[in-house]
Short mmCIF file of C-alpha atoms and ligand atoms in Angstrom, two decimals:
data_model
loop_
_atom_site.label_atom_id
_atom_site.label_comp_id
_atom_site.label_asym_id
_atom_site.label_seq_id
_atom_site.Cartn_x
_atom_site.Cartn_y
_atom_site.Cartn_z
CA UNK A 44 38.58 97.94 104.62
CA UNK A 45 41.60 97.23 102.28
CA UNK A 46 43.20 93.98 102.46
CA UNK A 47 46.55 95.13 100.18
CA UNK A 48 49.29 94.71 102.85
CA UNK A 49 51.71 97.35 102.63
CA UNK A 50 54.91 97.23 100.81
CA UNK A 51 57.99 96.71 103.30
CA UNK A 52 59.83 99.73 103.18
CA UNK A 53 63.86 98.41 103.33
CA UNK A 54 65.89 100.36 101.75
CA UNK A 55 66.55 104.17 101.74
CA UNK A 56 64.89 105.05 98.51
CA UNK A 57 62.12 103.10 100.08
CA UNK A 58 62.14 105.23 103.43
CA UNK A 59 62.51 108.47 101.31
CA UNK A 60 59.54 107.69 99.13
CA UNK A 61 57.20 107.10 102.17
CA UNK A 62 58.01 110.48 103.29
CA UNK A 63 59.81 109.22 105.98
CA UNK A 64 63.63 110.66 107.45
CA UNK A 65 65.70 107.41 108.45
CA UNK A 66 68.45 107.79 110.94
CA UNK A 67 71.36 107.63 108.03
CA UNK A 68 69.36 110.39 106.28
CA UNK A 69 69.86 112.76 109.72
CA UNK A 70 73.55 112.07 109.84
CA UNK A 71 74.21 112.77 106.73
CA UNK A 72 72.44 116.48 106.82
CA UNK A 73 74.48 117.38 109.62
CA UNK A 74 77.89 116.42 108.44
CA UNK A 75 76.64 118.14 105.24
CA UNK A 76 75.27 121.50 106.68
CA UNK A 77 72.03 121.02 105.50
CA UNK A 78 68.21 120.19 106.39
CA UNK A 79 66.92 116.65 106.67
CA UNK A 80 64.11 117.17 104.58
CA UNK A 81 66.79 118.28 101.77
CA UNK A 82 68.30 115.02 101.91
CA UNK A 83 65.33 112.80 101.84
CA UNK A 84 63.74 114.43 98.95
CA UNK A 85 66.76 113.74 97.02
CA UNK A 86 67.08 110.47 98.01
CA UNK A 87 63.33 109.45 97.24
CA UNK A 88 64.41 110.79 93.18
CA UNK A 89 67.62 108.61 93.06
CA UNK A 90 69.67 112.13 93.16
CA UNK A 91 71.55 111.39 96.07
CA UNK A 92 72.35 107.89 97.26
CA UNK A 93 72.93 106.80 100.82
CA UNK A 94 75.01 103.49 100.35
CA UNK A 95 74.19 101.51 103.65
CA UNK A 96 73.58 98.15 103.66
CA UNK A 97 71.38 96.84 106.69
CA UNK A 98 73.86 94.71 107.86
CA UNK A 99 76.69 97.39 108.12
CA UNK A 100 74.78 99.57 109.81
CA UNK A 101 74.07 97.11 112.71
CA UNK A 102 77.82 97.02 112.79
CA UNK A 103 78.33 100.50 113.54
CA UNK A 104 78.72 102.21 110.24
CA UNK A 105 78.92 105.74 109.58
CA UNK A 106 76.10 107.52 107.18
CA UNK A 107 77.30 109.05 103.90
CA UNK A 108 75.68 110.72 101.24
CA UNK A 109 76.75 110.84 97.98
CA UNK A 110 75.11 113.54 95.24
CA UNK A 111 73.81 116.72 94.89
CA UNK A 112 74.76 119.71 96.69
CA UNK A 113 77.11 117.33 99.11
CA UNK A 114 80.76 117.67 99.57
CA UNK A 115 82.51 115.14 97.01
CA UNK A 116 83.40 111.79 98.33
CA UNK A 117 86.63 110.41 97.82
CA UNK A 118 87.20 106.55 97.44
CA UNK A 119 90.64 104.14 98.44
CA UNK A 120 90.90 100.68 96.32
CA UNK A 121 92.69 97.89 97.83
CA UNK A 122 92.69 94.23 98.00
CA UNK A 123 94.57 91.30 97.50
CA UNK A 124 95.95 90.30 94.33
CA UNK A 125 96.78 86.99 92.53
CA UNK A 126 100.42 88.17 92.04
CA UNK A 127 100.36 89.88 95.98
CA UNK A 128 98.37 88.73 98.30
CA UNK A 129 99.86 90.11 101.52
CA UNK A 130 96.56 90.64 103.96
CA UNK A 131 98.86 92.79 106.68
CA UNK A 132 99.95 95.19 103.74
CA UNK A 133 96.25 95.81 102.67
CA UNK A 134 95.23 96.36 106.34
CA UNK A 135 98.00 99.08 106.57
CA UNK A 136 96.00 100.71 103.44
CA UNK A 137 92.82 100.34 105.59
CA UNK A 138 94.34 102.32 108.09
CA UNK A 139 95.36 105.01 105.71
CA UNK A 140 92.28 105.29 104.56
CA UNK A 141 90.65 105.80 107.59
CA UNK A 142 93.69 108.20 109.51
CA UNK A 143 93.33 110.20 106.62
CA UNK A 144 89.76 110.86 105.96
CA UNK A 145 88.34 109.09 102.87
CA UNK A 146 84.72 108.11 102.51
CA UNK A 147 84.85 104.44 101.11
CA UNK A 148 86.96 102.06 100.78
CA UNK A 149 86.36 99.37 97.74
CA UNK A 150 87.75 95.83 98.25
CA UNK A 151 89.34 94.26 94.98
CA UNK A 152 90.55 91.69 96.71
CA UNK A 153 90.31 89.18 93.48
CA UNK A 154 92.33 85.79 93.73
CA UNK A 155 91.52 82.66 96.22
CA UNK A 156 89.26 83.09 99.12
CA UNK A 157 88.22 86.31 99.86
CA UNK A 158 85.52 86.17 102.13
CA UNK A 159 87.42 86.50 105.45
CA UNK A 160 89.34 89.73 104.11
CA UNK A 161 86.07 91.23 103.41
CA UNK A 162 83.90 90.36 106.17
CA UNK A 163 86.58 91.74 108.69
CA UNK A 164 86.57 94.85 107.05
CA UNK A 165 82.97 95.13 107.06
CA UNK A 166 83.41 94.02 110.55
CA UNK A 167 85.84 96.51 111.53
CA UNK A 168 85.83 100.00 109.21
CA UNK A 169 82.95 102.45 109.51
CA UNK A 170 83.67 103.72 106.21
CA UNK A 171 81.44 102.84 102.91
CA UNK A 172 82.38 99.12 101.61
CA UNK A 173 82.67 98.68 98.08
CA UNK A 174 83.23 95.54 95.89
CA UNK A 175 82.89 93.87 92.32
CA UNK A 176 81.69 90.71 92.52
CA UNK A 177 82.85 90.15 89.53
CA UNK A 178 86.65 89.85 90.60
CA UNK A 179 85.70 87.82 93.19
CA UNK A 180 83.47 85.04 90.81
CA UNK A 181 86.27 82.74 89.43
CA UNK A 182 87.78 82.73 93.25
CA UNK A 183 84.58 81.87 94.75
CA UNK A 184 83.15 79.67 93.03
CA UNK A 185 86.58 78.01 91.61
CA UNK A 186 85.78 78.09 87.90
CA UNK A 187 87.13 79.01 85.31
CA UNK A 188 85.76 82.43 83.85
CA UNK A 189 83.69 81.01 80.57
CA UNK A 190 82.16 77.91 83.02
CA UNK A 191 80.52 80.22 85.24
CA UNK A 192 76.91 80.47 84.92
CA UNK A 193 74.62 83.19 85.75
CA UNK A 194 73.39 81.73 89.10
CA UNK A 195 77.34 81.26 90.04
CA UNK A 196 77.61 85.10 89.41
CA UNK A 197 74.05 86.21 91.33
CA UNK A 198 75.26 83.73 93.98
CA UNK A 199 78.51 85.79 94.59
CA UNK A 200 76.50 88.96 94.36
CA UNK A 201 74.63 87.18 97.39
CA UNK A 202 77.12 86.74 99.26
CA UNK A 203 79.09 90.08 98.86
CA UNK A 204 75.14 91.60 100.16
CA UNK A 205 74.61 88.80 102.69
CA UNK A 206 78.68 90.11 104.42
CA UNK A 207 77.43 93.82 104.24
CA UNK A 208 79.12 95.49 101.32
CA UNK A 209 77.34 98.65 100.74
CA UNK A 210 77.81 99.36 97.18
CA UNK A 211 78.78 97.08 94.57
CA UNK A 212 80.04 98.18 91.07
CA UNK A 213 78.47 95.46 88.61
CA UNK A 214 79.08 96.00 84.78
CA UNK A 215 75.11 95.67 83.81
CA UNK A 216 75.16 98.32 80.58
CA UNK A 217 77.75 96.16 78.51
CA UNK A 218 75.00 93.92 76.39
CA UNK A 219 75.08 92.94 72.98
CA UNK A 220 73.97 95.97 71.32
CA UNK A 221 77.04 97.98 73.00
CA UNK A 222 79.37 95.16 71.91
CA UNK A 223 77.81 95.24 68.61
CA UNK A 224 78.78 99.09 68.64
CA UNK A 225 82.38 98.68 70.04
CA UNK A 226 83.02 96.13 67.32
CA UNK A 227 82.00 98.17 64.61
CA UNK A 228 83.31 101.27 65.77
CA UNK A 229 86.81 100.18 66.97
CA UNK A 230 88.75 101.81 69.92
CA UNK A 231 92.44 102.50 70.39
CA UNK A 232 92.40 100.92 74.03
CA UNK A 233 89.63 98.88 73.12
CA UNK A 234 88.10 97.69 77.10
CA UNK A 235 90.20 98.53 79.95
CA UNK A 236 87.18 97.84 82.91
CA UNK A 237 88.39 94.52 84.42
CA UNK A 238 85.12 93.73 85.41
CA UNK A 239 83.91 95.13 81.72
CA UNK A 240 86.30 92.89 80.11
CA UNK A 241 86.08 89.68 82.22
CA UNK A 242 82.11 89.95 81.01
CA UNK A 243 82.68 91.01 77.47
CA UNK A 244 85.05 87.50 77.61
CA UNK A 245 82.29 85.99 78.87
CA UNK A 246 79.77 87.04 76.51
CA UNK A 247 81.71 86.28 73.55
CA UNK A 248 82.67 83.09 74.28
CA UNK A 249 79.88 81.62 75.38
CA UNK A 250 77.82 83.46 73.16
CA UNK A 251 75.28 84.67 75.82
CA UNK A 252 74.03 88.21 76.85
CA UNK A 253 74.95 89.80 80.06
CA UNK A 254 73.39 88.34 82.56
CA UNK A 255 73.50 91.71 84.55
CA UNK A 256 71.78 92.64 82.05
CA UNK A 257 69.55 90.27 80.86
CA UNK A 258 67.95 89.41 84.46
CA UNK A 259 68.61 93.03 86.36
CA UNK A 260 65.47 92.16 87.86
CA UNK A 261 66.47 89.62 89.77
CA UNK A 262 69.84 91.78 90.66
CA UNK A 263 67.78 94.03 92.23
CA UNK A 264 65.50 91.96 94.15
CA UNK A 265 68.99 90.81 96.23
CA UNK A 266 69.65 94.45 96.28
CA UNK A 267 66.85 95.37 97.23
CA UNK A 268 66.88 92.87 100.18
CA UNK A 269 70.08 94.23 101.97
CA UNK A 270 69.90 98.13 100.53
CA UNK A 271 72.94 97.60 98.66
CA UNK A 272 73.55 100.61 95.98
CA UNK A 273 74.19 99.29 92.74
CA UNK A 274 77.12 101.30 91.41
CA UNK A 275 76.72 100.91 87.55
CA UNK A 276 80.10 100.31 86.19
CA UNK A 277 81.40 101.58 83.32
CA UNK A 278 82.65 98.36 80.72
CA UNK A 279 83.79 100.93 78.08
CA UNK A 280 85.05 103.96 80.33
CA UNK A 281 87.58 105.45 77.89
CA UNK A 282 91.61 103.89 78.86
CA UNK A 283 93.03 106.51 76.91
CA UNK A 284 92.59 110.18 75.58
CA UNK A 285 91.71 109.03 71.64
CA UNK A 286 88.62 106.93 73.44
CA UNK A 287 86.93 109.48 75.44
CA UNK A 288 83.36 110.28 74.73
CA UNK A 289 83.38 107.81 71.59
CA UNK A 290 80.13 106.08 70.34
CA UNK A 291 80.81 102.80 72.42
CA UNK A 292 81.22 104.79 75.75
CA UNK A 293 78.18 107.17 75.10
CA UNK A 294 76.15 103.81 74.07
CA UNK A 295 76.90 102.29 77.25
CA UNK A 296 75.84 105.40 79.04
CA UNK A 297 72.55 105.32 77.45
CA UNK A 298 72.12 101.54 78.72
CA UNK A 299 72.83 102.92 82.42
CA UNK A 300 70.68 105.87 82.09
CA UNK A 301 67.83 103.22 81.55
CA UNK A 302 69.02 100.84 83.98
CA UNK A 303 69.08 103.60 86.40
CA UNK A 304 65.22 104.04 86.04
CA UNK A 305 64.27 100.51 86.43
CA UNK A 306 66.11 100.38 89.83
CA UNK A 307 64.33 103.21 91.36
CA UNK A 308 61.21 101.77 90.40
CA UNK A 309 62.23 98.71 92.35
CA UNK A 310 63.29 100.63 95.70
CA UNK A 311 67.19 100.14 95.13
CA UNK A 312 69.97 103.40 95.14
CA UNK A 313 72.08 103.63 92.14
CA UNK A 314 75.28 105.17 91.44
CA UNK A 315 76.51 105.65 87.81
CA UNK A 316 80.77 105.42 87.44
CA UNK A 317 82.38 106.98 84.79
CA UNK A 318 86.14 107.98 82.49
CA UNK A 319 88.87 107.36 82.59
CA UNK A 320 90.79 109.08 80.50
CA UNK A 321 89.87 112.15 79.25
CA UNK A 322 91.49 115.78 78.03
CA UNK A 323 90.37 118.26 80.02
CA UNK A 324 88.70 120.55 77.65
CA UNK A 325 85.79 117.65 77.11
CA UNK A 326 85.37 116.74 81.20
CA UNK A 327 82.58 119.56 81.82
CA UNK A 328 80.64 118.46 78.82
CA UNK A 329 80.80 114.85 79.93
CA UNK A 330 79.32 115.23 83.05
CA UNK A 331 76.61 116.91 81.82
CA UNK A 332 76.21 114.43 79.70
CA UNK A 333 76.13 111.51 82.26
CA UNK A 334 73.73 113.82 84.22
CA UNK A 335 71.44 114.22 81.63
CA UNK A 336 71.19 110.84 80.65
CA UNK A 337 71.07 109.16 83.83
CA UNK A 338 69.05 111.17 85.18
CA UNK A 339 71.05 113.31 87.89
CA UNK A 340 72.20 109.69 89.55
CA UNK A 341 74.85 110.47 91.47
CA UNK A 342 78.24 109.92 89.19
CA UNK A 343 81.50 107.79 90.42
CA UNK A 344 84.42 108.60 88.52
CA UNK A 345 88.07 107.56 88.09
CA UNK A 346 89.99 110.54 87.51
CA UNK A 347 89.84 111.23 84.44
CA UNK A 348 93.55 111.65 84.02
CA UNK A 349 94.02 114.05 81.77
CA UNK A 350 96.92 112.76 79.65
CA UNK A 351 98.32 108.99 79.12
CA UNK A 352 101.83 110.13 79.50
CA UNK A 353 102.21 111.03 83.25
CA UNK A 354 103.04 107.14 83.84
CA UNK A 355 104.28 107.55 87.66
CA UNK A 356 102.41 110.37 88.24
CA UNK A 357 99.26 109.29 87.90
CA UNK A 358 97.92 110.50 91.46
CA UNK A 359 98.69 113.77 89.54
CA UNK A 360 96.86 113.37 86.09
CA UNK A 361 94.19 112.09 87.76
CA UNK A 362 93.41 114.93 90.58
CA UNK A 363 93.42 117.60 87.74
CA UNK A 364 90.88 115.65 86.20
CA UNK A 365 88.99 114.91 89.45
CA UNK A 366 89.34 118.35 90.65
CA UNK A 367 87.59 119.56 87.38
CA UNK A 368 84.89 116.71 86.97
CA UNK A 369 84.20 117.06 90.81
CA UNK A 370 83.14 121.18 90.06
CA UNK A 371 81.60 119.84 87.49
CA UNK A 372 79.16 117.97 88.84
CA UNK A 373 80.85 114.25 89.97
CA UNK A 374 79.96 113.56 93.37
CA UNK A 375 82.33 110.81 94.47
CA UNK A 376 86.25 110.12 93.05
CA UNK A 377 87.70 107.09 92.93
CA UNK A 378 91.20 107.70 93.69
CA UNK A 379 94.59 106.96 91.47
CA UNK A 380 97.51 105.99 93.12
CA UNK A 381 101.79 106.98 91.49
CA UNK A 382 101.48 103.03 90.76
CA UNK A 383 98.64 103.57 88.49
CA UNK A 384 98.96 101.08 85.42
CA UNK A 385 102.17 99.91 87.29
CA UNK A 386 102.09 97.92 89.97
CA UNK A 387 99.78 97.23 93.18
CA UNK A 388 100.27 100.34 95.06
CA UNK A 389 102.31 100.34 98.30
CA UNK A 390 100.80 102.05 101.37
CA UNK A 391 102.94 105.28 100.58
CA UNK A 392 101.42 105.30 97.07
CA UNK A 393 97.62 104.41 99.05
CA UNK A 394 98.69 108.01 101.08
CA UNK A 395 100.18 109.68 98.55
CA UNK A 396 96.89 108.74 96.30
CA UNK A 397 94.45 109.74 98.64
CA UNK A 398 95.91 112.97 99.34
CA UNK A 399 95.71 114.03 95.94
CA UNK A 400 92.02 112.92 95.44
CA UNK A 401 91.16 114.63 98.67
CA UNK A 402 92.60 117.69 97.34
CA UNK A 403 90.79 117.74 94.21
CA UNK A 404 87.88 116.72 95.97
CA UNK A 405 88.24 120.00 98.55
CA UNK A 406 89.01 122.13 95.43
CA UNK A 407 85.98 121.28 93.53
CA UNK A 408 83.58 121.50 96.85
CA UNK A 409 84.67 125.00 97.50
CA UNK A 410 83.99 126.20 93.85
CA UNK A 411 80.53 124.18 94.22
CA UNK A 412 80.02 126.49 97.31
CA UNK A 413 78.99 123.40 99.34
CA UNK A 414 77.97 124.21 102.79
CA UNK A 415 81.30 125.39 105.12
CA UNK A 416 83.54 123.76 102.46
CA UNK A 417 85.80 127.25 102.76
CA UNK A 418 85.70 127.24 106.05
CA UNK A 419 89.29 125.11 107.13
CA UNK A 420 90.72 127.57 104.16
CA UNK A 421 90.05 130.78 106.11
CA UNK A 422 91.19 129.21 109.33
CA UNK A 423 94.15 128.70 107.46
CA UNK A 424 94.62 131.79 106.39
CA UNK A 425 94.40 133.32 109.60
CA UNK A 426 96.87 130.58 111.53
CA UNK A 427 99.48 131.81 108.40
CA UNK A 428 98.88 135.37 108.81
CA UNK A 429 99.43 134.63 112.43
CA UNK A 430 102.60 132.91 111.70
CA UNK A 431 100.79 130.51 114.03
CA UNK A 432 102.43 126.70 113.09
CA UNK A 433 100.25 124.80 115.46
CA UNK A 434 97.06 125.95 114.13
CA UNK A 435 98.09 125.54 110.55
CA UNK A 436 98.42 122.07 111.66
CA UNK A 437 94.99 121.85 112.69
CA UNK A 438 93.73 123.09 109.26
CA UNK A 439 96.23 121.00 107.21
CA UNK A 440 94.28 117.90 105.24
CA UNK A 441 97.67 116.00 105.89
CA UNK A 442 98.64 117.39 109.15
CA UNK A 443 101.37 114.95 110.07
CA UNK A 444 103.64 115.27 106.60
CA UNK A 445 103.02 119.32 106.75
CA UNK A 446 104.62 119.29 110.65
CA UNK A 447 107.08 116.46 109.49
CA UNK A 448 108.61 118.82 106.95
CA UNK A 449 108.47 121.76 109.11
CA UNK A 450 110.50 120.31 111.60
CA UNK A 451 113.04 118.67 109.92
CA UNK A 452 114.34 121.88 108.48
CA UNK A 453 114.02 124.48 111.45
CA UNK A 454 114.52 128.31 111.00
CA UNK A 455 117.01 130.62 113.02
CA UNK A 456 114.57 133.40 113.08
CA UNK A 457 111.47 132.77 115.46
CA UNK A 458 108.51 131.97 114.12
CA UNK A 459 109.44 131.54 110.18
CA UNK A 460 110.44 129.05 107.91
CA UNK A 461 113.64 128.41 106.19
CA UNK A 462 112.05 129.63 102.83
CA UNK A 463 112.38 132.68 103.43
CA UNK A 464 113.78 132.79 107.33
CA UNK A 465 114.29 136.60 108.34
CA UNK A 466 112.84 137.88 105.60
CA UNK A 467 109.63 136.56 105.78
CA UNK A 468 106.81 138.33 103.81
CA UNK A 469 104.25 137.98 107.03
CA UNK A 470 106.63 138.69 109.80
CA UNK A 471 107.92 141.88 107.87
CA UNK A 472 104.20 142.88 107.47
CA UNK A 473 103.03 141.90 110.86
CA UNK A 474 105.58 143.98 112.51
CA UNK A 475 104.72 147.40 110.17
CA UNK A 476 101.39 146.85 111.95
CA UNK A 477 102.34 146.24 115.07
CA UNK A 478 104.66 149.30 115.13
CA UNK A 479 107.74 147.42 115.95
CA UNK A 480 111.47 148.00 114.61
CA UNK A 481 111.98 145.75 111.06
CA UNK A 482 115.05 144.16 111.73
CA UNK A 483 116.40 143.64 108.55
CA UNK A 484 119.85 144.29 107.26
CA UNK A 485 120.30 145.75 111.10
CA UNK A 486 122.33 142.55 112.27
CA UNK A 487 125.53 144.26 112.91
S1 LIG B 280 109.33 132.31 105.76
FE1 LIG B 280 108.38 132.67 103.76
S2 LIG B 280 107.38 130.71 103.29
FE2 LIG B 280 107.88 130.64 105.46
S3 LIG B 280 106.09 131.41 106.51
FE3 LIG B 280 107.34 133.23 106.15
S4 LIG B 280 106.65 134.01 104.15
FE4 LIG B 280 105.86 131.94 104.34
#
């Protein structure tokens, strides 16, 4: 008789690996269209990643899977800032995010304490919870950056598992010998992660290697404990067009795809973020890339906005980028708000950033033929050919700006819209096939 007790399965990698279907797993195959046993073999080899921790789930939270052959996931960033720290503005944002169908929401919230802000939202949304712990370290533990120590930053990490937070980004790739690279090989932007560039701070003035790096072991034993998905950030995503796909970003990349490994092997889901900035012609490649070195880990991006000039329009830049790194293989955007490299977005910009992510999102799904993604599309068409307002409504991603507009401008002739008003190309068409007289130029 064997005395080896077995190993306590905890997390969803864990689950996978044992053969066994959790309840997240079943939710998520049927919002996504597809079998259960599709899921949880791509779970069990790190290619899709199910961030729930255990304590969010006891609080109600909605399954969602993020990775291959699933619709693309679309993330909302908010939080309270040193310069802004309004709590009933952010909660507006939560709101938005929720009304209007994104996936996650990330909480930046980076100056005093935080804690409250972040356990209500844990308490409250059943959407994906995202953090950095970084941002939150100096707040926390009320040091300055360069005192903190590496059990001050694992203790924040703690906590951020110990309130729920189901997927934390945490800059473990940036060590020494990707400094040493960025140093010698220069950059335009040079670091434009905060979290990247709070550590890199860190590491140079105190002289000491990452310690998300040096004792990832460790990282992933609190992980481990609460299934949080690490999401590895990306220090050295390119913050401008002349960076992209340089030797310090592609050495970093190597450093996740390794990183990547070792947390499978400990039971814990991993997520792998990515550009930034990046012209379009070199996003397809880039993915690939990341794909290839991280092993098909499920990849987070910003963006990538595809030029550094559309300063205002940045919701813009970035879901033609998202849109095409999305159909390329990204499986979860981060959005970009008009107030990108601004300001702290207001909730219109939160809205008016979302939308466009979704968008992108929904573009790049139906060209990755994901289960049903066409199918609100068709509806569409058939509520337009229709001339059938009511049901476009129903298909519309943004249903309450779409009827807003409608009404505010109505038509004289039944059933159109002041675009065109009488002659309206589906009315004309729908009454040659209907047999009845075409009215125009007969209004005399
Ligand atoms: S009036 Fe023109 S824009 Fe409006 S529904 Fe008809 S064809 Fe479309």
């Amino acid at each position: 008789m064997s005395t080896q007790t077995e190993p306590k399965l905890v997390t969803q990698i864990d689950f996978a690996r044992a053969g066994q279907i959790t309840p997240q797993m079943k939710k998520v195959a049927e919002r996504e269209h597809r079998d259960p046993e599709y899921i949880r073999e791509r779970v069990a080899d790190g290619r899709i990643a199910i961030p729930a921790n255990i304590v969010h789930i006891k609080k109600g939270m909605r399954a969602f899977g993020v990775g291959e052959g699933l619709s693309t996931k679309v993330n909302v960033n908010l939080g309270i800032s040193g310069d802004k720290a309004d709590a009933a503005e952010e909660w507006k944002k939560v709101k938005i995010a929720e009304d209007f169908g994104a996936d996650a929401i990330m909480d930046l919230s980076n100056s005093g304490k935080t804690r409250q802000f972040r356990q209500q939202l844990i308490d409250e949304t059943p959407l994906m919870v995202g953090t950095v712990p970084m941002y939150d370290a100096i707040g926390y533990m009320e040091k300055p950056l360069v005192k903190l120590t590496k059990d001050d930053l694992f203790e924040v990490v703690r906590a951020h598992a110990e309130d729920g937070v189901d997927f934390m980004t945490i800059h473990c790739g940036i060590n020494k010998s990707v400094t040493k690279t960025f140093k010698e090989t220069g950059r335009l932007m040079n670091i434009v992660s905060r979290g990247g560039s709070l550590l890199f701070g860190w590491m140079e003035v105190t002289g000491n290697e990452n310690p998300f790096y040096e004792y990832f072991d460790e990282l992933l034993e609190i992980c481990h404990e609460y299934d949080v998905t690490i999401s590895l950030g990306d220090s050295c995503r390119p913050g401008c067009l002349y960076d992209s796909n340089d030797a310090t970003e592609t050495a970093e990349m190597i450093e996740l795809g390794k990183l990547c490994k070792r947390a499978w092997a400990a039971g814990v889901q991993v997520m792998v973020e990515g550009p930034g900035h990046m012209a379009i012609d070199e996003i397809a490649a880039n993915m690939k890339l990341q794909k290839r070195l991280c092993h098909n880990a499920p990849f987070y991006v910003l963006g990538p906005l595809v030029t550094d000039i559309g300063v205002g329009y940045d919701h813009i830049t970035a879901a033609i980028g998202g849109a095409i790194s999305a159909s390329s293989g990204a499986d979860f955007l981060c959005y970009v708000t008009p107030a990108e490299h601004l300001c702290l977005p207001n909730a219109q910009d939160v809205l008016d950033g979302l939308m466009a992510t979704k968008i992108a999102a929904h573009a790049a799904d139906i060209a990755k033929k994901v289960p049903h993604a066409r199918d609100m599309d068709d509806k569409m068409g058939q509520a337009r050919r229709k001339l059938d307002w009511d049901a476009m409504w129903e298909c519309a991603l943004d249903p309450v700006t779409g009827k807003k507009r409608y009404e505010e401008s109505p038509a004289a002739t039944e059933g159109t819209c002041t675009m065109c008003g009488k002659m309206c190309a589906v009315r004309t068409v729908n009454k040659v096939f209907e047999g009845t007289t075409i009215d125009l130029g007969m209004e005399d």
